[in-house]
Coordinates of C-alpha atoms in Angstrom, one line a residue:
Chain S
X15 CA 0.0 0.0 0.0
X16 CA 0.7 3.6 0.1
X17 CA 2.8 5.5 2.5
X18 CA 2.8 9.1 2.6
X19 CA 5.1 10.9 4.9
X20 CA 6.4 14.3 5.5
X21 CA 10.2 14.9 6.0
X22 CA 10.0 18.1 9.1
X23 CA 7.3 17.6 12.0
X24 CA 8.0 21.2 12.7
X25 CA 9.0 24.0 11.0
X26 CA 9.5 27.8 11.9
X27 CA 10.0 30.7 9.6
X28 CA 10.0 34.5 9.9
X29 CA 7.3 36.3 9.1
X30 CA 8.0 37.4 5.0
X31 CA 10.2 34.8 4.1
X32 CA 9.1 31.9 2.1
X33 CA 8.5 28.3 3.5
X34 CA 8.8 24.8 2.0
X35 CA 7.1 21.6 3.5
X36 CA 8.0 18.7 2.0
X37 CA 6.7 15.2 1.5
X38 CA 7.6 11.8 0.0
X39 CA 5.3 9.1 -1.1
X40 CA 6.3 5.4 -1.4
X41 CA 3.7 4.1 -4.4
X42 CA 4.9 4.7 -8.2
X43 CA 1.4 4.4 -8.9
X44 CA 0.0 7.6 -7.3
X45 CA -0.9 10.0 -9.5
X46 CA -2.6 12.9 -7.7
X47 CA -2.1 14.5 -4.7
X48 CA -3.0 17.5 -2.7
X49 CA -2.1 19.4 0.3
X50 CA -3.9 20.2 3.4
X51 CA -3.9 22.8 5.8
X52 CA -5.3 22.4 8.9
X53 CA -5.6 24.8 11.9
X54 CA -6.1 24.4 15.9
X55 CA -9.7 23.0 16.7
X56 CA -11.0 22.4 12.7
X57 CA -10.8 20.0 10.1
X58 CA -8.2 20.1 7.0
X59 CA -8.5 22.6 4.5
X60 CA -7.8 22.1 0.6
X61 CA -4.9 24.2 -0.6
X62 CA -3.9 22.8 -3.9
X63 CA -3.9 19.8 -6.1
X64 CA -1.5 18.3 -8.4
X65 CA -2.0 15.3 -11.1
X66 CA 1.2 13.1 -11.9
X67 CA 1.2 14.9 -16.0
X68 CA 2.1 18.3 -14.3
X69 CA 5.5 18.9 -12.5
X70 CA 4.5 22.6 -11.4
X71 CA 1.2 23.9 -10.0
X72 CA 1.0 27.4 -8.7
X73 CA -1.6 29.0 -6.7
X74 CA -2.3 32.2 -5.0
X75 CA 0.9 32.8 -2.8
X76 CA 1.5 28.7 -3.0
X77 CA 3.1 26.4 -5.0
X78 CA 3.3 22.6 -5.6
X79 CA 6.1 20.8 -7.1
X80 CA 5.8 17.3 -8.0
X81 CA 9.6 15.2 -8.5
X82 CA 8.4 11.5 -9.8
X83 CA 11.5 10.5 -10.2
X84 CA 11.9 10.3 -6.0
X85 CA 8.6 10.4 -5.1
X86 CA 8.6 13.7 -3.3
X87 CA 6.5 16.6 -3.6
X88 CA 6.8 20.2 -1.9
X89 CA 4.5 22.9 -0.7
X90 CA 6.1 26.5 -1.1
X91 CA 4.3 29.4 0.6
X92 CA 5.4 33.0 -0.2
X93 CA 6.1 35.7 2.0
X94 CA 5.1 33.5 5.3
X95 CA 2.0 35.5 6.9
X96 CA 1.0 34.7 10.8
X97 CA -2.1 33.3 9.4
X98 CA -0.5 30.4 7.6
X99 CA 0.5 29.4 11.0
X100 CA -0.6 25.7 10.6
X101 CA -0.3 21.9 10.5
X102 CA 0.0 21.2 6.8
X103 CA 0.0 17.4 5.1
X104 CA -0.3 15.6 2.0
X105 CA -1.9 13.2 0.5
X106 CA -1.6 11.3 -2.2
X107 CA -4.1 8.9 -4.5
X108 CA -4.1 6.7 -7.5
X109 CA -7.6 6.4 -7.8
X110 CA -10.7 7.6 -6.0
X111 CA -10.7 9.9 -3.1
X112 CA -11.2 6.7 -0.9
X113 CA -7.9 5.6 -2.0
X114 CA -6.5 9.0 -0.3
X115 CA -3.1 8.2 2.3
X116 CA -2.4 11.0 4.4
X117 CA 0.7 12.1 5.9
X118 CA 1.1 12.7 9.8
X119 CA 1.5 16.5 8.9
X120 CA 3.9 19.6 9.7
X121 CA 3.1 22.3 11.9
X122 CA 4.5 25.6 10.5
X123 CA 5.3 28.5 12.9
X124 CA 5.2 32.0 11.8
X125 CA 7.4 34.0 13.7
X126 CA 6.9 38.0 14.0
Chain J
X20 CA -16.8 24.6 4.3
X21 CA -18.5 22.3 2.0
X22 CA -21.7 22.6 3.3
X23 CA -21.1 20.2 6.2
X24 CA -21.8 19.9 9.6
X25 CA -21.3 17.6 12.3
X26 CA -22.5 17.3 15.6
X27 CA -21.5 16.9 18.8
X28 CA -18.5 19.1 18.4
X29 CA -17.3 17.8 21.3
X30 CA -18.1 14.3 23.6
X31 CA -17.4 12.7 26.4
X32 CA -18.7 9.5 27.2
X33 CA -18.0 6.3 29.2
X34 CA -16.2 3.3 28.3
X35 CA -19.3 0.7 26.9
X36 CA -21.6 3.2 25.8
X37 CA -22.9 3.6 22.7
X38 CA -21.8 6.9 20.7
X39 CA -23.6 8.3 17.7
X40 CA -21.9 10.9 15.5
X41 CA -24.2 13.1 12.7
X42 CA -22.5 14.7 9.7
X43 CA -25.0 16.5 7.7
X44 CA -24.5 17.9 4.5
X45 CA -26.6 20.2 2.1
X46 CA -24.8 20.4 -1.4
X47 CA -26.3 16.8 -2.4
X48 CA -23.0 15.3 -2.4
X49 CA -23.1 11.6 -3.4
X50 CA -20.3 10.6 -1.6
X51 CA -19.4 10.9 2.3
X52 CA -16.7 9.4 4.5
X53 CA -16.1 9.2 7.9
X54 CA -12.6 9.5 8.9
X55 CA -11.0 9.1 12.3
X56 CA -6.9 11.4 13.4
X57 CA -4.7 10.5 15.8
X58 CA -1.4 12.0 15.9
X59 CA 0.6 8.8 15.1
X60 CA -1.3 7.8 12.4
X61 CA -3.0 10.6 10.7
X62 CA -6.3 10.5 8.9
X63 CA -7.5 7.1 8.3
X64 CA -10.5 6.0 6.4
X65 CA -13.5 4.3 8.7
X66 CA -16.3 4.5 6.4
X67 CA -17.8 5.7 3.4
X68 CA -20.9 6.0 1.7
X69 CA -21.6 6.0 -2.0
X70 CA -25.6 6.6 -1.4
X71 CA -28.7 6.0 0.8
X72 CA -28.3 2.8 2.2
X73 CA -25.2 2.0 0.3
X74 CA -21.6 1.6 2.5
X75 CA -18.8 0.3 2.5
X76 CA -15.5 0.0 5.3
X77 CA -12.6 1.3 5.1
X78 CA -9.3 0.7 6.6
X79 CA -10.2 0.7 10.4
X80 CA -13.9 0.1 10.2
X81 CA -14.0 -2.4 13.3
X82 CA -15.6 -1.5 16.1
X83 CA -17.9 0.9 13.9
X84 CA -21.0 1.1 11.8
X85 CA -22.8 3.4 9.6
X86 CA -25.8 4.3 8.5
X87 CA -27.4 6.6 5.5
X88 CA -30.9 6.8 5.4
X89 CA -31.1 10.2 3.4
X90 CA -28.8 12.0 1.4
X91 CA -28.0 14.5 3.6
X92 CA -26.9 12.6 6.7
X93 CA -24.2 10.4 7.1
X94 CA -23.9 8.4 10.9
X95 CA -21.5 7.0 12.5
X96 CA -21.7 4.6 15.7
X97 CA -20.0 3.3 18.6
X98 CA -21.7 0.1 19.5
X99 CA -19.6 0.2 22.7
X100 CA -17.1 2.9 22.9
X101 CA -13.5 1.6 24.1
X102 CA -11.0 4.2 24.9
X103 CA -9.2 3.4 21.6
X104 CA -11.3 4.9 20.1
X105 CA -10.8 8.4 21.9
X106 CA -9.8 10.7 18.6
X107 CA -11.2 13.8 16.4
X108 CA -13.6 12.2 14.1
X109 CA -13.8 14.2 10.6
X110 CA -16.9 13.5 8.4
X111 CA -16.2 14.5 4.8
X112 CA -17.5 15.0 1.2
X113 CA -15.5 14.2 -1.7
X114 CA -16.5 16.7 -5.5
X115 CA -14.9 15.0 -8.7
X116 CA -12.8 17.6 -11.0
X117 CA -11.1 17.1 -13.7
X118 CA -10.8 13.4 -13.5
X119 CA -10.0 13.4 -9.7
X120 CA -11.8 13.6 -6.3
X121 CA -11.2 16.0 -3.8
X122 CA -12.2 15.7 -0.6
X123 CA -13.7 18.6 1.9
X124 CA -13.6 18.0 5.3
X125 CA -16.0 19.5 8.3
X126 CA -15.0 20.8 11.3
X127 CA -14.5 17.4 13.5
X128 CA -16.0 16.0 16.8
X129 CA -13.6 15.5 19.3
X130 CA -14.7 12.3 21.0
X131 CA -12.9 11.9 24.6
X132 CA -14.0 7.8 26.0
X133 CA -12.7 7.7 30.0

């Protein structure tokens, strides 16, 4: 089966720079993936998506990048604000969302 | 949020009871899951539910059961709550785009069993 796991439990950055959260995924066969942000008390929010034909996804102040070859993908913030203050996780699929595997998730400090 | 809410948000409850948990959703979604995350293992799949009456388990469906009698409303039981099963309980909807299905999650039930 799958195995999803994320390489930092904890990460801290200053307010304003830019943060990465990385993950790494064990099954070739995955081919989509997404990243959660969840904060204090509520339930995992969608951020952005990624299918395994794209190596590059860009959002608004995010970014996903997808490396097949290893089987890791990253989460890039820009300019860190206290509100992205957060446990973040990935997940990855090679089917139907109840093929999902999560990672255990890195919490990400914003520091003034 | 997806349109989904779940109640209790919070419950505490005695080892042996039963325990019933309501997610209720009102976008007409076809699927819903029920999902269960501890810190050592993440969010793993209980149940899901792929229409009224129709079910299936997921990866640690035992000591569980579900029910979906309308669209809207997705249950999940206890028969007889162990303190194993003391975790945040997530009930969630998945929407299919572009080929793939995202899931939405609500806003959890944090379930305490002394």
């Amino acid at each position: 089966g799958e195995s999803v796991g994320l390489h930092l439990p904890t990460l801290s950055v200053q307010e304003g720079d830019n943060s990465i959260i990385n993950c790494a995924y064990s099954n070739s066969a995955s081919d989509y993936f997404i990243w959660y942000k969840q904060e204090s008390g509520k339930g995992p929010q969608f951020i952005i998506d990624i299918r395994s034909n794209m190596d590059k996804r860009q959002g608004q102040r995010v970014t996903v990048l997808l490396n097949k070859t290893v089987k890791h993908l990253s989460l890039q913030i820009a300019a860190t604000q206290p509100g992205d203050s957060a446990v973040y996780f990935c997940a990855a699929s090679s089917g139907s969302a109840r093929q999902l595997t999560f990672g255990s998730g890195t919490q990400l400090t914003v520091l003034p | 949020d997806a349109g989904i809410t779940q109640s209790p948000r919070h419950k505490v409850t005695e080892t042996g009871t039963p325990v019933t948990l309501r997610c209720h959703q009102t976008e007409n979604h076809r699927y819903m899951y029920w999902y269960r995350q501890d810190p050592e293992h993440g969010l793993r799949l209980i149940h899901y539910s792929y229409g009224v009456k129709d079910t299936d388990k997921g990866e640690v469906s035992d000591g569980y059961s579900v029910s979906r009698s309308k669209t809207e409303d997705f249950l999940l039981t206890l028969e007889s709550a162990t303190s194993s099963q003391t975790s945040v309980y997530f009930c969630a909807i998945s929407e299919s785009q572009r080929g793939r299905e995202k899931l939405f999650f609500g806003s959890g039930t944090q379930l305490s069993v002394l």
